[in-house]
Structure formats: C-alpha cells, structure tokens
mmCIF file of C-alpha atoms in Angstrom:
data_model
loop_
_atom_site.group_PDB
_atom_site.id
_atom_site.type_symbol
_atom_site.label_atom_id
_atom_site.label_comp_id
_atom_site.label_asym_id
_atom_site.label_seq_id
_atom_site.Cartn_x
_atom_site.Cartn_y
_atom_site.Cartn_z
ATOM 1 C CA MET A 1 -176.745 -126.491 -18.711
ATOM 2 C CA ARG A 2 -179.328 -129.241 -18.311
ATOM 3 C CA TYR A 3 -183.038 -129.116 -16.024
ATOM 4 C CA ARG A 4 -184.664 -132.594 -15.331
ATOM 5 C CA ARG A 5 -182.710 -134.230 -18.113
ATOM 6 C CA LEU A 6 -182.913 -131.895 -20.355
ATOM 7 C CA ASP A 7 -179.780 -129.712 -21.925
ATOM 8 C CA LEU A 8 -181.361 -126.385 -22.423
ATOM 9 C CA ASN A 9 -179.433 -125.387 -24.869
ATOM 10 C CA LEU A 10 -182.211 -127.799 -26.572
ATOM 11 C CA LEU A 11 -184.638 -124.771 -26.617
ATOM 12 C CA VAL A 12 -182.779 -123.040 -28.970
ATOM 13 C CA ALA A 13 -183.173 -125.726 -31.471
ATOM 14 C CA LEU A 14 -186.350 -127.065 -30.577
ATOM 15 C CA ASP A 15 -187.871 -123.074 -32.003
ATOM 16 C CA ALA A 16 -185.509 -123.430 -34.454
ATOM 17 C CA LEU A 17 -186.666 -126.938 -35.849
ATOM 18 C CA LEU A 18 -190.196 -126.378 -35.376
ATOM 19 C CA SER A 19 -189.977 -123.127 -36.330
ATOM 20 C CA GLU A 20 -188.276 -124.376 -40.157
ATOM 21 C CA CYS A 21 -190.049 -126.881 -40.482
ATOM 22 C CA SER A 22 -186.837 -127.833 -41.516
ATOM 23 C CA VAL A 23 -183.384 -129.670 -40.465
ATOM 24 C CA SER A 24 -180.947 -128.258 -42.759
ATOM 25 C CA ARG A 25 -183.221 -125.023 -42.495
ATOM 26 C CA ALA A 26 -182.575 -124.857 -38.727
ATOM 27 C CA ALA A 27 -178.488 -125.902 -39.050
ATOM 28 C CA GLU A 28 -178.368 -122.299 -41.046
ATOM 29 C CA ARG A 29 -180.785 -120.639 -38.808
ATOM 30 C CA LEU A 30 -178.182 -122.658 -35.289
ATOM 31 C CA CYS A 31 -175.554 -121.537 -37.383
ATOM 32 C CA LEU A 32 -174.772 -125.738 -37.201
ATOM 33 C CA GLY A 33 -173.622 -128.620 -39.798
ATOM 34 C CA GLN A 34 -176.849 -130.705 -40.562
ATOM 35 C CA SER A 35 -175.106 -133.136 -38.542
ATOM 36 C CA ALA A 36 -175.957 -130.942 -35.667
ATOM 37 C CA ALA A 37 -178.944 -130.273 -36.041
ATOM 38 C CA SER A 38 -180.211 -133.533 -36.858
ATOM 39 C CA SER A 39 -178.492 -134.934 -34.108
ATOM 40 C CA ALA A 40 -180.284 -132.107 -31.283
ATOM 41 C CA LEU A 41 -183.532 -132.994 -33.133
ATOM 42 C CA GLY A 42 -183.083 -136.416 -32.719
ATOM 43 C CA ARG A 43 -181.778 -135.206 -28.460
ATOM 44 C CA LEU A 44 -185.081 -133.919 -28.190
ATOM 45 C CA ARG A 45 -186.926 -136.622 -30.192
ATOM 46 C CA GLU A 46 -185.943 -138.787 -27.241
ATOM 47 C CA HIS A 47 -186.524 -136.609 -24.215
ATOM 48 C CA PHE A 48 -190.178 -135.722 -25.134
ATOM 49 C CA ASN A 49 -190.694 -138.921 -25.919
ATOM 50 C CA ASP A 50 -192.388 -137.847 -29.805
ATOM 51 C CA PRO A 51 -191.104 -137.456 -32.874
ATOM 52 C CA LEU A 52 -191.775 -133.719 -33.295
ATOM 53 C CA LEU A 53 -191.328 -133.310 -37.040
ATOM 54 C CA VAL A 54 -193.046 -136.133 -39.831
ATOM 55 C CA GLN A 55 -192.328 -136.977 -42.848
ATOM 56 C CA VAL A 56 -196.077 -135.864 -44.613
ATOM 57 C CA GLY A 57 -195.030 -135.850 -48.389
ATOM 58 C CA ARG A 58 -191.968 -133.974 -49.316
ATOM 59 C CA ARG A 59 -191.854 -131.660 -45.925
ATOM 60 C CA LEU A 60 -192.004 -132.524 -41.839
ATOM 61 C CA GLU A 61 -193.898 -130.965 -40.257
ATOM 62 C CA PRO A 62 -194.219 -130.636 -36.444
ATOM 63 C CA THR A 63 -196.710 -133.235 -34.487
ATOM 64 C CA ALA A 64 -199.794 -132.133 -31.900
ATOM 65 C CA LEU A 65 -196.975 -132.636 -29.289
ATOM 66 C CA GLY A 66 -194.597 -129.830 -31.688
ATOM 67 C CA LEU A 67 -197.136 -127.847 -31.823
ATOM 68 C CA GLU A 68 -198.099 -127.612 -29.110
ATOM 69 C CA LEU A 69 -194.557 -126.968 -27.117
ATOM 70 C CA LEU A 70 -193.923 -124.095 -30.014
ATOM 71 C CA PRO A 71 -195.420 -121.084 -28.411
ATOM 72 C CA LYS A 72 -193.993 -122.373 -25.120
ATOM 73 C CA VAL A 73 -190.564 -122.600 -26.150
ATOM 74 C CA ARG A 74 -191.434 -118.878 -28.095
ATOM 75 C CA ALA A 75 -191.829 -117.780 -25.095
ATOM 76 C CA ALA A 76 -189.619 -119.338 -23.017
ATOM 77 C CA LEU A 77 -186.402 -117.856 -24.989
ATOM 78 C CA ALA A 78 -188.289 -114.122 -24.889
ATOM 79 C CA LEU A 79 -188.123 -114.098 -21.484
ATOM 80 C CA THR A 80 -184.643 -115.250 -20.942
ATOM 81 C CA ARG A 81 -183.891 -112.571 -23.793
ATOM 82 C CA GLU A 82 -185.631 -109.828 -21.539
ATOM 83 C CA ILE A 83 -183.363 -111.393 -18.315
ATOM 84 C CA VAL A 84 -180.124 -111.400 -20.303
ATOM 85 C CA ASP A 85 -181.117 -107.681 -21.982
ATOM 86 C CA ALA A 86 -182.590 -106.245 -19.168
ATOM 87 C CA PRO A 87 -179.464 -103.969 -17.847
ATOM 88 C CA LEU A 88 -178.768 -103.260 -22.012
ATOM 89 C CA ASN A 89 -183.286 -102.448 -22.197
ATOM 90 C CA PHE A 90 -183.831 -100.582 -18.487
ATOM 91 C CA ASP A 91 -186.700 -98.171 -19.620
ATOM 92 C CA PRO A 92 -187.558 -95.333 -16.660
ATOM 93 C CA ALA A 93 -191.576 -95.176 -18.221
ATOM 94 C CA ASN A 94 -191.794 -98.802 -17.088
ATOM 95 C CA CYS A 95 -189.188 -99.128 -14.039
ATOM 96 C CA ASP A 96 -191.943 -99.702 -10.601
ATOM 97 C CA ARG A 97 -189.086 -99.180 -7.948
ATOM 98 C CA HIS A 98 -189.249 -97.763 -4.142
ATOM 99 C CA ILE A 99 -185.533 -95.771 -4.298
ATOM 100 C CA THR A 100 -183.650 -94.413 -1.029
ATOM 101 C CA LEU A 101 -181.531 -91.362 -1.232
ATOM 102 C CA VAL A 102 -179.959 -90.538 2.113
ATOM 103 C CA ALA A 103 -178.744 -86.185 2.125
ATOM 104 C CA SER A 104 -178.739 -83.596 4.211
ATOM 105 C CA ASP A 105 -181.156 -80.726 3.704
ATOM 106 C CA TYR A 106 -179.175 -78.438 2.292
ATOM 107 C CA VAL A 107 -178.539 -81.535 -1.188
ATOM 108 C CA ALA A 108 -182.918 -82.115 -0.573
ATOM 109 C CA ASP A 109 -183.526 -78.335 -1.145
ATOM 110 C CA VAL A 110 -181.131 -77.449 -3.990
ATOM 111 C CA LEU A 111 -180.555 -80.066 -5.966
ATOM 112 C CA LEU A 112 -183.470 -83.206 -5.678
ATOM 113 C CA PRO A 113 -186.376 -81.174 -6.238
ATOM 114 C CA THR A 114 -185.645 -81.265 -9.417
ATOM 115 C CA VAL A 115 -184.394 -85.027 -9.723
ATOM 116 C CA SER A 116 -188.434 -85.323 -8.253
ATOM 117 C CA ARG A 117 -189.773 -83.351 -10.973
ATOM 118 C CA VAL A 118 -188.223 -85.325 -14.063
ATOM 119 C CA LEU A 119 -189.612 -88.507 -12.425
ATOM 120 C CA ALA A 120 -192.226 -87.897 -12.586
ATOM 121 C CA ARG A 121 -192.130 -86.786 -15.864
ATOM 122 C CA ILE A 122 -190.352 -89.432 -17.175
ATOM 123 C CA ALA A 123 -190.451 -92.359 -14.454
ATOM 124 C CA PRO A 124 -193.386 -91.585 -12.494
ATOM 125 C CA GLY A 125 -193.379 -95.423 -11.158
ATOM 126 C CA ILE A 126 -190.347 -94.792 -9.312
ATOM 127 C CA ARG A 127 -191.201 -93.693 -5.819
ATOM 128 C CA LEU A 128 -188.860 -91.929 -3.883
ATOM 129 C CA SER A 129 -188.312 -91.075 -0.052
ATOM 130 C CA LEU A 130 -185.628 -89.237 0.893
ATOM 131 C CA ARG A 131 -183.703 -89.435 4.434
ATOM 132 C CA ASP A 132 -181.992 -86.370 6.456
ATOM 133 C CA MET A 133 -178.003 -87.409 7.499
ATOM 134 C CA PRO A 134 -178.311 -90.267 10.049
ATOM 135 C CA VAL A 135 -176.881 -89.830 13.618
ATOM 136 C CA PRO A 136 -173.981 -92.412 13.405
ATOM 137 C CA ARG A 137 -173.609 -94.554 15.921
ATOM 138 C CA ASP A 138 -169.827 -95.703 15.274
ATOM 139 C CA GLY A 139 -168.699 -92.221 13.482
ATOM 140 C CA ASP A 140 -169.744 -93.204 9.427
ATOM 141 C CA VAL A 141 -172.480 -92.010 8.166
ATOM 142 C CA VAL A 142 -172.079 -93.920 5.035
ATOM 143 C CA SER A 143 -172.417 -97.289 6.600
ATOM 144 C CA GLU A 144 -175.080 -96.003 8.720
ATOM 145 C CA ALA A 145 -177.069 -94.719 5.825
ATOM 146 C CA LEU A 146 -176.406 -98.299 3.395
ATOM 147 C CA ASP A 147 -176.367 -100.902 6.014
ATOM 148 C CA TYR A 148 -177.574 -100.063 9.218
ATOM 149 C CA ARG A 149 -180.908 -98.187 7.302
ATOM 150 C CA ARG A 150 -181.047 -100.364 4.373
ATOM 151 C CA SER A 151 -180.754 -97.381 2.224
ATOM 152 C CA ASP A 152 -179.962 -97.586 -1.626
ATOM 153 C CA CYS A 153 -177.819 -93.954 -2.110
ATOM 154 C CA VAL A 154 -176.154 -91.045 -0.005
ATOM 155 C CA ILE A 155 -175.335 -87.998 -0.275
ATOM 156 C CA VAL A 156 -172.428 -87.086 2.046
ATOM 157 C CA PRO A 157 -170.037 -84.377 2.381
ATOM 158 C CA GLN A 158 -166.516 -85.330 0.664
ATOM 159 C CA ARG A 159 -164.396 -85.678 4.351
ATOM 160 C CA ARG A 160 -167.521 -88.303 5.282
ATOM 161 C CA LEU A 161 -166.649 -90.205 2.013
ATOM 162 C CA ASN A 162 -166.256 -94.233 3.168
ATOM 163 C CA PRO A 163 -163.443 -96.129 0.555
ATOM 164 C CA ALA A 164 -164.849 -98.930 0.994
ATOM 165 C CA TYR A 165 -168.418 -98.159 -1.411
ATOM 166 C CA PRO A 166 -168.550 -96.681 -4.492
ATOM 167 C CA HIS A 167 -168.068 -92.890 -5.078
ATOM 168 C CA VAL A 168 -168.203 -90.745 -7.501
ATOM 169 C CA PRO A 169 -167.847 -87.022 -6.994
ATOM 170 C CA LEU A 170 -171.699 -85.341 -7.377
ATOM 171 C CA MET A 171 -171.740 -81.108 -6.486
ATOM 172 C CA THR A 172 -168.808 -78.257 -5.500
ATOM 173 C CA ASP A 173 -170.369 -75.055 -3.749
ATOM 174 C CA GLN A 174 -169.126 -72.205 -1.656
ATOM 175 C CA LEU A 175 -169.475 -70.901 1.814
ATOM 176 C CA CYS A 176 -171.121 -67.834 2.570
ATOM 177 C CA CYS A 177 -173.267 -65.989 4.826
ATOM 178 C CA ILE A 178 -176.294 -64.830 5.548
ATOM 179 C CA VAL A 179 -177.510 -61.033 7.300
ATOM 180 C CA CYS A 180 -181.233 -59.972 7.568
ATOM 181 C CA ALA A 181 -181.613 -57.135 4.629
ATOM 182 C CA GLN A 182 -183.382 -55.480 6.970
ATOM 183 C CA GLN A 183 -181.107 -54.593 9.739
ATOM 184 C CA PRO A 184 -178.185 -51.784 9.752
ATOM 185 C CA GLU A 185 -175.697 -53.039 10.382
ATOM 186 C CA PHE A 186 -173.961 -55.518 7.982
ATOM 187 C CA THR A 187 -174.773 -53.538 4.738
ATOM 188 C CA GLU A 188 -171.027 -53.908 3.665
ATOM 189 C CA GLN A 189 -169.367 -56.873 3.336
ATOM 190 C CA LEU A 190 -168.394 -58.836 6.591
ATOM 191 C CA SER A 191 -165.374 -58.647 8.133
ATOM 192 C CA MET A 192 -163.392 -60.737 10.374
ATOM 193 C CA ALA A 193 -163.874 -58.733 13.430
ATOM 194 C CA ASP A 194 -167.381 -58.273 12.264
ATOM 195 C CA TYR A 195 -168.236 -62.293 12.472
ATOM 196 C CA ARG A 196 -166.431 -62.633 15.214
ATOM 197 C CA ALA A 197 -168.848 -60.059 17.024
ATOM 198 C CA ALA A 198 -171.641 -61.503 16.216
ATOM 199 C CA ALA A 199 -174.199 -63.831 16.847
ATOM 200 C CA HIS A 200 -174.573 -66.979 15.016
ATOM 201 C CA VAL A 201 -176.861 -68.962 13.783
ATOM 202 C CA VAL A 202 -175.435 -72.600 12.863
ATOM 203 C CA ARG A 203 -177.558 -76.077 12.217
ATOM 204 C CA GLU A 204 -176.445 -79.532 14.542
ATOM 205 C CA PHE A 205 -177.070 -82.980 15.033
ATOM 206 C CA ALA A 206 -179.788 -84.272 17.325
ATOM 207 C CA ASP A 207 -177.255 -85.865 20.201
ATOM 208 C CA GLY A 208 -175.942 -81.612 19.774
ATOM 209 C CA HIS A 209 -172.555 -82.761 18.011
ATOM 210 C CA ASN A 210 -171.681 -79.839 15.503
ATOM 211 C CA LEU A 211 -169.354 -81.611 11.855
ATOM 212 C CA ALA A 212 -171.000 -78.753 9.567
ATOM 213 C CA MET A 213 -168.254 -78.376 7.581
ATOM 214 C CA ASP A 214 -167.510 -74.668 8.512
ATOM 215 C CA ALA A 215 -167.775 -75.828 12.666
ATOM 216 C CA MET A 216 -165.298 -77.702 11.680
ATOM 217 C CA HIS A 217 -162.896 -75.382 9.688
ATOM 218 C CA LEU A 218 -163.638 -72.502 12.462
ATOM 219 C CA HIS A 219 -162.489 -75.563 15.007
ATOM 220 C CA GLU A 220 -158.927 -76.161 12.837
ATOM 221 C CA LEU A 221 -158.105 -72.461 13.079
ATOM 222 C CA GLY A 222 -159.354 -71.905 16.426
ATOM 223 C CA ILE A 223 -161.576 -69.000 15.855
ATOM 224 C CA GLU A 224 -164.727 -69.436 18.020
ATOM 225 C CA ARG A 225 -168.296 -68.334 16.268
ATOM 226 C CA GLN A 226 -171.084 -67.076 19.543
ATOM 227 C CA VAL A 227 -173.914 -68.409 18.757
ATOM 228 C CA ALA A 228 -177.035 -67.821 19.667
ATOM 229 C CA VAL A 229 -179.023 -70.660 18.020
ATOM 230 C CA THR A 230 -178.914 -73.448 17.181
ATOM 231 C CA VAL A 231 -180.963 -75.843 14.272
ATOM 232 C CA GLU A 232 -180.528 -79.528 12.522
ATOM 233 C CA SER A 233 -182.211 -77.570 9.933
ATOM 234 C CA PHE A 234 -180.211 -75.752 7.204
ATOM 235 C CA VAL A 235 -183.719 -74.290 5.969
ATOM 236 C CA LEU A 236 -184.644 -73.017 9.220
ATOM 237 C CA MET A 237 -182.106 -70.432 9.399
ATOM 238 C CA PRO A 238 -183.460 -68.031 8.175
ATOM 239 C CA GLN A 239 -186.048 -67.674 10.223
ATOM 240 C CA PHE A 240 -183.205 -67.147 12.851
ATOM 241 C CA ILE A 241 -181.504 -64.252 11.287
ATOM 242 C CA VAL A 242 -184.455 -62.154 9.480
ATOM 243 C CA GLY A 243 -185.587 -59.627 12.571
ATOM 244 C CA THR A 244 -181.839 -59.948 14.097
ATOM 245 C CA ALA A 245 -178.540 -59.055 13.638
ATOM 246 C CA ARG A 246 -177.281 -62.715 13.500
ATOM 247 C CA ILE A 247 -175.128 -63.978 10.962
ATOM 248 C CA ALA A 248 -175.667 -67.398 9.970
ATOM 249 C CA THR A 249 -172.896 -69.794 7.116
ATOM 250 C CA VAL A 250 -174.258 -71.408 5.087
ATOM 251 C CA PHE A 251 -174.006 -72.839 0.976
ATOM 252 C CA ARG A 252 -174.251 -70.457 -1.836
ATOM 253 C CA ARG A 253 -177.070 -72.419 -3.612
ATOM 254 C CA GLN A 254 -179.214 -72.320 -0.372
ATOM 255 C CA ALA A 255 -178.079 -68.617 0.331
ATOM 256 C CA GLN A 256 -179.608 -67.459 -2.896
ATOM 257 C CA ARG A 257 -182.872 -69.934 -2.215
ATOM 258 C CA PHE A 258 -183.397 -67.634 1.481
ATOM 259 C CA ALA A 259 -182.673 -64.791 -0.706
ATOM 260 C CA GLN A 260 -185.674 -65.409 -3.064
ATOM 261 C CA ARG A 261 -187.305 -66.376 0.105
ATOM 262 C CA TYR A 262 -187.048 -64.083 3.211
ATOM 263 C CA PRO A 263 -185.247 -60.766 3.351
ATOM 264 C CA LEU A 264 -181.693 -62.090 3.363
ATOM 265 C CA ARG A 265 -178.813 -60.363 2.177
ATOM 266 C CA VAL A 266 -176.244 -62.687 2.049
ATOM 267 C CA HIS A 267 -171.941 -62.387 1.428
ATOM 268 C CA PRO A 268 -168.738 -63.819 1.025
ATOM 269 C CA ALA A 269 -167.576 -64.879 4.250
ATOM 270 C CA PRO A 270 -164.734 -63.623 5.312
ATOM 271 C CA LEU A 271 -162.655 -65.789 5.317
ATOM 272 C CA ALA A 272 -160.867 -68.367 2.593
ATOM 273 C CA PHE A 273 -163.039 -71.997 3.653
ATOM 274 C CA PRO A 274 -162.539 -74.762 1.944
ATOM 275 C CA GLU A 275 -164.259 -75.903 -1.101
ATOM 276 C CA ALA A 276 -167.308 -78.142 -0.556
ATOM 277 C CA VAL A 277 -167.337 -81.338 -2.598
ATOM 278 C CA GLN A 278 -170.797 -83.274 -2.008
ATOM 279 C CA VAL A 279 -170.341 -87.043 -2.841
ATOM 280 C CA LEU A 280 -172.505 -89.838 -4.412
ATOM 281 C CA GLN A 281 -172.241 -93.130 -2.465
ATOM 282 C CA TRP A 282 -173.290 -97.183 -2.650
ATOM 283 C CA HIS A 283 -173.584 -100.531 -1.798
ATOM 284 C CA PRO A 284 -171.299 -102.493 -4.051
ATOM 285 C CA TYR A 285 -174.062 -105.031 -4.699
ATOM 286 C CA GLN A 286 -175.395 -101.419 -6.230
ATOM 287 C CA GLU A 287 -172.630 -101.224 -8.642
ATOM 288 C CA HIS A 288 -174.889 -102.638 -11.509
ATOM 289 C CA ASP A 289 -178.113 -102.379 -10.644
ATOM 290 C CA PRO A 290 -179.966 -100.735 -14.462
ATOM 291 C CA ALA A 291 -182.588 -98.601 -12.153
ATOM 292 C CA MET A 292 -180.178 -97.738 -9.925
ATOM 293 C CA GLN A 293 -177.619 -96.991 -12.275
ATOM 294 C CA TRP A 294 -179.557 -95.571 -14.298
ATOM 295 C CA PHE A 295 -180.708 -92.976 -10.796
ATOM 296 C CA ARG A 296 -177.024 -92.285 -10.867
ATOM 297 C CA GLY A 297 -176.731 -90.491 -13.914
ATOM 298 C CA LEU A 298 -179.963 -88.812 -13.038
ATOM 299 C CA LEU A 299 -178.096 -87.581 -10.181
ATOM 300 C CA LEU A 300 -175.881 -85.756 -11.933
ATOM 301 C CA GLU A 301 -177.128 -85.068 -15.175
ATOM 302 C CA GLN A 302 -179.359 -82.326 -12.515
ATOM 303 C CA ALA A 303 -176.554 -81.551 -10.134
ATOM 304 C CA ALA A 304 -174.715 -80.660 -13.338
ATOM 305 C CA LEU A 305 -177.614 -77.719 -14.893
ATOM 306 C CA LEU A 306 -177.671 -76.983 -11.019
ATOM 307 C CA ASP A 307 -175.493 -73.207 -12.495
ATOM 308 C CA GLN A 308 -177.203 -73.605 -15.435
ATOM 309 C CA PRO A 309 -179.576 -70.365 -15.955
ATOM 310 C CA SER A 310 -182.234 -72.936 -16.768
ATOM 311 C CA ALA A 311 -181.872 -74.549 -13.393
#
C-alpha cells in the first residue's frame, strides 16, 4: 500500500536498516535476502532524496535525516502494532467507554448491581447507562433498543428474541408467587382456586399492554386474573402486596430479594409456567468490538454466578 508515493512496507525496512546500520543484519531481521534489503534501501534513498546510511570506515552510519527519522518510524510502527493487536490486548482497566444497556427492571435488580460493582473494581473507566425496556413501535423490542435507541446491547425474554441480531442465552429463572406474610390467607401453598379468586398486582407497559410472560401464558390457557393494581415496574409490586391479600406473580430470584426487604412469603405458582430464559442481543457491527466482547463476557460470567452462595 502506498501513501504519498511511499510503499508503507518500506517503513519496516527503514526501521531495521537504521537500527542495525548494516544491510546484512537488517536482511536477517526482516527475513529477507541481502539483495532485497539493498533494494529496499535504494528505494528509500530515492524517496527521501538522502543516502540515509553512509559508509564511515568499515561501518555504516545514519545521516542526519536518518537519525531524525528513526524515532518517528519506531513510534509509527509501535502505534501500528497497537492498532493491529488491539483485539488481543484489550485492557478493561484502561478502557474509557460509555455503554448503554436495555433490560427489564427484573434483570436490573437481580444481575446488574453485581456487574456494576465488578466494573467499579476492574474497569472504572466504563460508564454504564441502564434503560428500561422500550415500548416497541413495531412490536420488536430488540430493533427498537438497538437501532432506534442506539443502545449497545439489550436483554430480552427468549420469546422476544430477534434472530437478525447476534444473541446468546444469558440466564434462566422460574415464576412464583409472593403474598403478604402478615395476612392469614395463603399460609399454605397456593391452590389454583386461591389464585383465581385473589386480587392480583401485575406489570404492564406504559401503553397499557401486558406482555409479561405470566400474562401471555395465562391468556394462552384461557385463565383470567382479577387485577387490582397495575404497575410499570416489577420492583413496585411488593409495596402493593404488603398489608393486603393480593398476589403477584414474579421471578424466583427477585421474589427472594423482595422477601428480604418486605414482610412477604414466597409460594410456588399453582400452575406450571414455562422456564423463563433471558437472552443477550447486540448489533452485528459490534460483534468484534473488543470492549463489547469483554462486557458481554462479564454479563455471562456474572449471570452464571447468580445461584452460587457468594453471589
């Protein structure tokens, strides 16, 4: 490749020739024949209109221009190596990056605080912006998040996966029920009759659509709940359960956290809900981005640790 009439490959030869001050040693360093190294020196002399190396007694010495060029060539080659080796040498400790992640408040509650603590410890230059799931204009949450909202990655339930974007399973969970521990109702396991008769707290999007897994599965089964309160966030649900005989259907990991913060009892759901799989997706143009590859690996690593006692 040429830049301003110079074959850029000759910069490597120039570095070797000026460093070794010997055509034969430069040829060995470059794994070239001596005639090829001599030819490279000739082309460099022609381009710079300077001998670059001159005979002084039995040895070659750099000219004034050669001495001036050597540190610049070394710096240019070092920067080139840094660019070429960037995917191999990514260092999170020195990464200065703003990453935007779209996820439900369930994922934000159970996974992302731990991820944030790891970032603070080993990648303090990475700034994380969390965005709630958007209301999709065309029914596709993934393209809404990645294309319209210009987010770096999105975590969605598997049923919302868009196969046009790279993806990987991130975490699984099961649906269960929470009730107020101070109420005499539901001290034993919930029956289907209890579930149908009780008032419920459910999550809905801001536009009034309920796209949660429990709502969709119950709709498929033809089961209707008596909805007393709708909220836009999973984390608000416990506050509308405490002090009432209401029920909320939530994910197990979040239910366990709720029970540590509020006077709640966690019950198995009275019917078999499908396993809840959360999928991580990102834009194809970021497939080989070193920082994003590292960040996605961190998400997968921390998700795998969720059920361990230390998590």
